[in-house]
Amino acid sequence: MTKQKTIFISADHGLSVVYFLQTDVLPTLLAGGVEVVLLTDDGLREQIERRFGQPGLAVEGLRFRQCREYFEKRDHSLQHWLHFLRWMGGSKR
């Protein structure tokens, strides 16, 4: 028995979401039996589901507000340094 593959795509800006949804990428993935989970801004979620919703596509919010609250309230110093390392860790300087 083959397990269905799932792809997670994070697109949090209005234009990146629309560009992605209007290309042939999504229909190609869905036709290939891949489940696509689109992670986007919570405020865009319902609009995207109404306009582009179809079987195999799940639209989920990124929960930015809750992430910010966690960042600010939970071990803030540790969160600050983790954020710094994530952003600077890929630098070639």
mmCIF file of N, CA and C in Angstrom:
data_model
loop_
_atom_site.group_PDB
_atom_site.id
_atom_site.type_symbol
_atom_site.label_atom_id
_atom_site.label_comp_id
_atom_site.label_asym_id
_atom_site.label_seq_id
_atom_site.Cartn_x
_atom_site.Cartn_y
_atom_site.Cartn_z
ATOM 1 N N MET A 1 0.847 -1.179 0.000
ATOM 2 C CA MET A 1 0.000 0.000 0.000
ATOM 3 C C MET A 1 0.893 1.243 0.000
ATOM 4 N N THR A 2 0.653 2.138 -0.935
ATOM 5 C CA THR A 2 1.451 3.350 -1.053
ATOM 6 C C THR A 2 0.816 4.473 -0.244
ATOM 7 N N LYS A 3 1.644 5.140 0.512
ATOM 8 C CA LYS A 3 1.162 6.251 1.327
ATOM 9 C C LYS A 3 1.071 7.513 0.461
ATOM 10 N N GLN A 4 -0.022 8.267 0.598
ATOM 11 C CA GLN A 4 -0.192 9.493 -0.175
ATOM 12 C C GLN A 4 0.836 10.524 0.263
ATOM 13 N N LYS A 5 1.424 11.195 -0.711
ATOM 14 C CA LYS A 5 2.413 12.226 -0.412
ATOM 15 C C LYS A 5 1.711 13.549 -0.150
ATOM 16 N N THR A 6 2.303 14.326 0.750
ATOM 17 C CA THR A 6 1.776 15.643 1.100
ATOM 18 C C THR A 6 2.888 16.662 0.959
ATOM 19 N N ILE A 7 2.567 17.787 0.340
ATOM 20 C CA ILE A 7 3.515 18.891 0.186
ATOM 21 C C ILE A 7 2.963 20.093 0.945
ATOM 22 N N PHE A 8 3.824 20.720 1.747
ATOM 23 C CA PHE A 8 3.465 21.938 2.470
ATOM 24 C C PHE A 8 4.106 23.117 1.762
ATOM 25 N N ILE A 9 3.297 24.116 1.430
ATOM 26 C CA ILE A 9 3.797 25.315 0.764
ATOM 27 C C ILE A 9 3.434 26.512 1.618
ATOM 28 N N SER A 10 4.442 27.295 1.973
ATOM 29 C CA SER A 10 4.224 28.499 2.772
ATOM 30 C C SER A 10 4.268 29.709 1.849
ATOM 31 N N ALA A 11 3.150 30.398 1.752
ATOM 32 C CA ALA A 11 3.055 31.601 0.924
ATOM 33 C C ALA A 11 2.253 32.623 1.721
ATOM 34 N N ASP A 12 2.955 33.572 2.325
ATOM 35 C CA ASP A 12 2.278 34.479 3.252
ATOM 36 C C ASP A 12 2.006 35.864 2.690
ATOM 37 N N HIS A 13 2.347 36.106 1.441
ATOM 38 C CA HIS A 13 2.063 37.405 0.835
ATOM 39 C C HIS A 13 1.024 37.212 -0.260
ATOM 40 N N GLY A 14 0.091 38.145 -0.341
ATOM 41 C CA GLY A 14 -1.013 38.034 -1.284
ATOM 42 C C GLY A 14 -0.611 37.675 -2.697
ATOM 43 N N LEU A 15 0.399 38.365 -3.234
ATOM 44 C CA LEU A 15 0.792 38.099 -4.614
ATOM 45 C C LEU A 15 1.438 36.733 -4.778
ATOM 46 N N SER A 16 2.261 36.314 -3.831
ATOM 47 C CA SER A 16 2.899 35.001 -3.964
ATOM 48 C C SER A 16 1.852 33.894 -3.945
ATOM 49 N N VAL A 17 0.824 34.068 -3.143
ATOM 50 C CA VAL A 17 -0.249 33.077 -3.069
ATOM 51 C C VAL A 17 -0.985 33.006 -4.400
ATOM 52 N N VAL A 18 -1.389 34.157 -4.912
ATOM 53 C CA VAL A 18 -2.155 34.192 -6.162
ATOM 54 C C VAL A 18 -1.320 33.670 -7.319
ATOM 55 N N TYR A 19 -0.064 34.094 -7.410
ATOM 56 C CA TYR A 19 0.803 33.599 -8.485
ATOM 57 C C TYR A 19 0.901 32.079 -8.439
ATOM 58 N N PHE A 20 1.130 31.546 -7.253
ATOM 59 C CA PHE A 20 1.234 30.092 -7.121
ATOM 60 C C PHE A 20 -0.061 29.404 -7.549
ATOM 61 N N LEU A 21 -1.185 29.905 -7.086
ATOM 62 C CA LEU A 21 -2.461 29.254 -7.365
ATOM 63 C C LEU A 21 -2.891 29.385 -8.819
ATOM 64 N N GLN A 22 -2.353 30.359 -9.541
ATOM 65 C CA GLN A 22 -2.736 30.547 -10.938
ATOM 66 C C GLN A 22 -1.791 29.854 -11.918
ATOM 67 N N THR A 23 -0.753 29.207 -11.420
ATOM 68 C CA THR A 23 0.152 28.474 -12.303
ATOM 69 C C THR A 23 -0.360 27.049 -12.491
ATOM 70 N N ASP A 24 0.355 26.286 -13.292
ATOM 71 C CA ASP A 24 0.007 24.879 -13.499
ATOM 72 C C ASP A 24 0.575 23.971 -12.415
ATOM 73 N N VAL A 25 1.311 24.537 -11.475
ATOM 74 C CA VAL A 25 1.943 23.717 -10.440
ATOM 75 C C VAL A 25 0.894 22.988 -9.604
ATOM 76 N N LEU A 26 -0.078 23.712 -9.079
ATOM 77 C CA LEU A 26 -1.089 23.096 -8.218
ATOM 78 C C LEU A 26 -1.887 22.018 -8.952
ATOM 79 N N PRO A 27 -2.461 22.296 -10.133
ATOM 80 C CA PRO A 27 -3.202 21.237 -10.830
ATOM 81 C C PRO A 27 -2.339 20.012 -11.152
ATOM 82 N N THR A 28 -1.067 20.243 -11.460
ATOM 83 C CA THR A 28 -0.167 19.129 -11.762
ATOM 84 C C THR A 28 0.052 18.258 -10.527
ATOM 85 N N LEU A 29 0.282 18.900 -9.384
ATOM 86 C CA LEU A 29 0.463 18.145 -8.142
ATOM 87 C C LEU A 29 -0.793 17.360 -7.781
ATOM 88 N N LEU A 30 -1.941 18.019 -7.858
ATOM 89 C CA LEU A 30 -3.200 17.362 -7.500
ATOM 90 C C LEU A 30 -3.511 16.204 -8.445
ATOM 91 N N ALA A 31 -3.249 16.398 -9.737
ATOM 92 C CA ALA A 31 -3.483 15.330 -10.712
ATOM 93 C C ALA A 31 -2.571 14.134 -10.453
ATOM 94 N N GLY A 32 -1.412 14.392 -9.857
ATOM 95 C CA GLY A 32 -0.481 13.322 -9.519
ATOM 96 C C GLY A 32 -0.798 12.643 -8.199
ATOM 97 N N GLY A 33 -1.900 13.024 -7.579
ATOM 98 C CA GLY A 33 -2.313 12.390 -6.335
ATOM 99 C C GLY A 33 -1.642 12.934 -5.089
ATOM 100 N N VAL A 34 -1.012 14.096 -5.213
ATOM 101 C CA VAL A 34 -0.336 14.710 -4.073
ATOM 102 C C VAL A 34 -1.317 15.613 -3.338
ATOM 103 N N GLU A 35 -1.334 15.524 -2.017
ATOM 104 C CA GLU A 35 -2.130 16.455 -1.218
ATOM 105 C C GLU A 35 -1.283 17.698 -0.986
ATOM 106 N N VAL A 36 -1.869 18.876 -1.183
ATOM 107 C CA VAL A 36 -1.154 20.137 -1.011
ATOM 108 C C VAL A 36 -1.757 20.886 0.170
ATOM 109 N N VAL A 37 -0.894 21.265 1.113
ATOM 110 C CA VAL A 37 -1.311 22.078 2.251
ATOM 111 C C VAL A 37 -0.672 23.440 2.064
ATOM 112 N N LEU A 38 -1.499 24.446 1.857
ATOM 113 C CA LEU A 38 -1.030 25.811 1.656
ATOM 114 C C LEU A 38 -1.104 26.556 2.982
ATOM 115 N N LEU A 39 0.031 27.023 3.468
ATOM 116 C CA LEU A 39 0.104 27.796 4.708
ATOM 117 C C LEU A 39 0.173 29.264 4.337
ATOM 118 N N THR A 40 -0.780 30.051 4.827
ATOM 119 C CA THR A 40 -0.847 31.450 4.425
ATOM 120 C C THR A 40 -1.354 32.315 5.573
ATOM 121 N N ASP A 41 -1.404 33.599 5.333
ATOM 122 C CA ASP A 41 -1.897 34.553 6.322
ATOM 123 C C ASP A 41 -3.335 34.200 6.699
ATOM 124 N N ASP A 42 -3.632 34.241 7.986
ATOM 125 C CA ASP A 42 -4.972 33.882 8.458
ATOM 126 C C ASP A 42 -6.071 34.715 7.807
ATOM 127 N N GLY A 43 -5.789 35.975 7.518
ATOM 128 C CA GLY A 43 -6.784 36.861 6.922
ATOM 129 C C GLY A 43 -7.122 36.513 5.480
ATOM 130 N N LEU A 44 -6.274 35.744 4.809
ATOM 131 C CA LEU A 44 -6.506 35.363 3.412
ATOM 132 C C LEU A 44 -7.137 33.982 3.267
ATOM 133 N N ARG A 45 -7.151 33.244 4.339
ATOM 134 C CA ARG A 45 -7.544 31.837 4.287
ATOM 135 C C ARG A 45 -8.922 31.601 3.661
ATOM 136 N N GLU A 46 -9.931 32.276 4.167
ATOM 137 C CA GLU A 46 -11.294 32.054 3.661
ATOM 138 C C GLU A 46 -11.432 32.479 2.205
ATOM 139 N N GLN A 47 -10.817 33.597 1.843
ATOM 140 C CA GLN A 47 -10.882 34.064 0.450
ATOM 141 C C GLN A 47 -10.256 33.046 -0.497
ATOM 142 N N ILE A 48 -9.120 32.506 -0.103
ATOM 143 C CA ILE A 48 -8.432 31.517 -0.940
ATOM 144 C C ILE A 48 -9.269 30.252 -1.067
ATOM 145 N N GLU A 49 -9.849 29.813 0.039
ATOM 146 C CA GLU A 49 -10.688 28.611 -0.009
ATOM 147 C C GLU A 49 -11.889 28.806 -0.930
ATOM 148 N N ARG A 50 -12.513 29.994 -0.865
ATOM 149 C CA ARG A 50 -13.668 30.274 -1.730
ATOM 150 C C ARG A 50 -13.273 30.279 -3.200
ATOM 151 N N ARG A 51 -12.168 30.912 -3.512
ATOM 152 C CA ARG A 51 -11.788 31.097 -4.914
ATOM 153 C C ARG A 51 -11.072 29.883 -5.514
ATOM 154 N N PHE A 52 -10.217 29.238 -4.734
ATOM 155 C CA PHE A 52 -9.372 28.188 -5.290
ATOM 156 C C PHE A 52 -9.611 26.810 -4.678
ATOM 157 N N GLY A 53 -10.538 26.711 -3.709
ATOM 158 C CA GLY A 53 -10.746 25.446 -3.012
ATOM 159 C C GLY A 53 -11.105 24.304 -3.947
ATOM 160 N N GLN A 54 -10.508 23.160 -3.688
ATOM 161 C CA GLN A 54 -10.765 21.957 -4.474
ATOM 162 C C GLN A 54 -10.254 20.751 -3.691
ATOM 163 N N PRO A 55 -10.730 19.572 -4.036
ATOM 164 C CA PRO A 55 -10.261 18.378 -3.331
ATOM 165 C C PRO A 55 -8.741 18.234 -3.455
ATOM 166 N N GLY A 56 -8.108 17.908 -2.347
ATOM 167 C CA GLY A 56 -6.659 17.735 -2.346
ATOM 168 C C GLY A 56 -5.891 18.963 -1.907
ATOM 169 N N LEU A 57 -6.580 20.108 -1.816
ATOM 170 C CA LEU A 57 -5.945 21.351 -1.370
ATOM 171 C C LEU A 57 -6.507 21.729 -0.003
ATOM 172 N N ALA A 58 -5.627 21.827 0.974
ATOM 173 C CA ALA A 58 -6.013 22.286 2.311
ATOM 174 C C ALA A 58 -5.341 23.631 2.548
ATOM 175 N N VAL A 59 -6.108 24.601 3.019
ATOM 176 C CA VAL A 59 -5.568 25.936 3.282
ATOM 177 C C VAL A 59 -5.575 26.146 4.791
ATOM 178 N N GLU A 60 -4.405 26.419 5.341
ATOM 179 C CA GLU A 60 -4.251 26.608 6.783
ATOM 180 C C GLU A 60 -3.600 27.952 7.066
ATOM 181 N N GLY A 61 -3.964 28.548 8.188
ATOM 182 C CA GLY A 61 -3.370 29.815 8.592
ATOM 183 C C GLY A 61 -2.009 29.615 9.242
ATOM 184 N N LEU A 62 -1.154 30.616 9.114
ATOM 185 C CA LEU A 62 0.180 30.568 9.719
ATOM 186 C C LEU A 62 0.179 31.015 11.178
ATOM 187 N N ARG A 63 -0.921 31.592 11.629
ATOM 188 C CA ARG A 63 -1.086 32.004 13.030
ATOM 189 C C ARG A 63 0.017 32.948 13.492
ATOM 190 N N PHE A 64 0.238 33.989 12.700
ATOM 191 C CA PHE A 64 1.294 34.963 13.005
ATOM 192 C C PHE A 64 1.113 35.614 14.373
ATOM 193 N N ARG A 65 -0.128 35.947 14.719
ATOM 194 C CA ARG A 65 -0.370 36.613 16.002
ATOM 195 C C ARG A 65 0.053 35.708 17.162
ATOM 196 N N GLN A 66 -0.338 34.452 17.102
ATOM 197 C CA GLN A 66 0.036 33.519 18.159
ATOM 198 C C GLN A 66 1.548 33.286 18.195
ATOM 199 N N CYS A 67 2.175 33.267 17.035
ATOM 200 C CA CYS A 67 3.641 33.115 16.983
ATOM 201 C C CYS A 67 4.327 34.306 17.632
ATOM 202 N N ARG A 68 3.833 35.495 17.341
ATOM 203 C CA ARG A 68 4.418 36.706 17.923
ATOM 204 C C ARG A 68 4.256 36.692 19.447
ATOM 205 N N GLU A 69 3.069 36.318 19.919
ATOM 206 C CA GLU A 69 2.844 36.243 21.368
ATOM 207 C C GLU A 69 3.794 35.240 22.018
ATOM 208 N N TYR A 70 3.967 34.102 21.407
ATOM 209 C CA TYR A 70 4.883 33.092 21.947
ATOM 210 C C TYR A 70 6.307 33.641 21.973
ATOM 211 N N PHE A 71 6.706 34.270 20.880
ATOM 212 C CA PHE A 71 8.048 34.844 20.772
ATOM 213 C C PHE A 71 8.309 35.862 21.878
ATOM 214 N N GLU A 72 7.311 36.687 22.160
ATOM 215 C CA GLU A 72 7.491 37.762 23.135
ATOM 216 C C GLU A 72 7.379 37.290 24.588
ATOM 217 N N LYS A 73 6.618 36.233 24.844
ATOM 218 C CA LYS A 73 6.328 35.846 26.227
ATOM 219 C C LYS A 73 7.068 34.600 26.705
ATOM 220 N N ARG A 74 7.537 33.781 25.828
ATOM 221 C CA ARG A 74 8.141 32.503 26.226
ATOM 222 C C ARG A 74 9.656 32.560 26.054
ATOM 223 N N ASP A 75 10.398 32.677 27.147
ATOM 224 C CA ASP A 75 11.865 32.715 27.092
ATOM 225 C C ASP A 75 12.347 33.689 26.027
ATOM 226 N N HIS A 76 11.960 34.945 26.180
ATOM 227 C CA HIS A 76 12.219 35.934 25.136
ATOM 228 C C HIS A 76 13.690 35.993 24.730
ATOM 229 N N SER A 77 14.593 35.935 25.666
ATOM 230 C CA SER A 77 16.017 35.997 25.332
ATOM 231 C C SER A 77 16.418 34.819 24.437
ATOM 232 N N LEU A 78 15.967 33.641 24.791
ATOM 233 C CA LEU A 78 16.254 32.462 23.975
ATOM 234 C C LEU A 78 15.638 32.608 22.589
ATOM 235 N N GLN A 79 14.395 33.079 22.534
ATOM 236 C CA GLN A 79 13.723 33.273 21.251
ATOM 237 C C GLN A 79 14.483 34.273 20.383
ATOM 238 N N HIS A 80 14.983 35.336 21.012
ATOM 239 C CA HIS A 80 15.746 36.350 20.279
ATOM 240 C C HIS A 80 16.961 35.716 19.608
ATOM 241 N N TRP A 81 17.712 34.917 20.344
ATOM 242 C CA TRP A 81 18.926 34.317 19.789
ATOM 243 C C TRP A 81 18.611 33.236 18.759
ATOM 244 N N LEU A 82 17.551 32.496 18.952
ATOM 245 C CA LEU A 82 17.149 31.526 17.935
ATOM 246 C C LEU A 82 16.769 32.227 16.638
ATOM 247 N N HIS A 83 16.043 33.330 16.770
ATOM 248 C CA HIS A 83 15.682 34.125 15.593
ATOM 249 C C HIS A 83 16.940 34.639 14.900
ATOM 250 N N PHE A 84 17.873 35.157 15.657
ATOM 251 C CA PHE A 84 19.135 35.665 15.111
ATOM 252 C C PHE A 84 19.874 34.559 14.351
ATOM 253 N N LEU A 85 19.984 33.384 14.953
ATOM 254 C CA LEU A 85 20.700 32.284 14.312
ATOM 255 C C LEU A 85 20.007 31.802 13.045
ATOM 256 N N ARG A 86 18.672 31.808 13.044
ATOM 257 C CA ARG A 86 17.943 31.402 11.838
ATOM 258 C C ARG A 86 18.238 32.346 10.684
ATOM 259 N N TRP A 87 18.271 33.644 10.977
ATOM 260 C CA TRP A 87 18.486 34.635 9.921
ATOM 261 C C TRP A 87 19.942 34.746 9.516
ATOM 262 N N MET A 88 20.846 34.670 10.462
ATOM 263 C CA MET A 88 22.262 34.857 10.157
ATOM 264 C C MET A 88 22.992 33.546 9.887
ATOM 265 N N GLY A 89 22.387 32.441 10.247
ATOM 266 C CA GLY A 89 23.048 31.152 10.073
ATOM 267 C C GLY A 89 23.365 30.821 8.632
ATOM 268 N N GLY A 90 22.600 31.360 7.708
ATOM 269 C CA GLY A 90 22.835 31.083 6.292
ATOM 270 C C GLY A 90 23.746 32.085 5.619
ATOM 271 N N SER A 91 24.191 33.086 6.345
ATOM 272 C CA SER A 91 25.041 34.121 5.759
ATOM 273 C C SER A 91 26.418 33.566 5.433
ATOM 274 N N LYS A 92 26.976 33.973 4.286
ATOM 275 C CA LYS A 92 28.318 33.536 3.897
ATOM 276 C C LYS A 92 29.383 34.489 4.399
ATOM 277 N N ARG A 93 29.005 35.511 5.128
ATOM 278 C CA ARG A 93 29.981 36.478 5.644
ATOM 279 C C ARG A 93 30.636 35.975 6.881
#
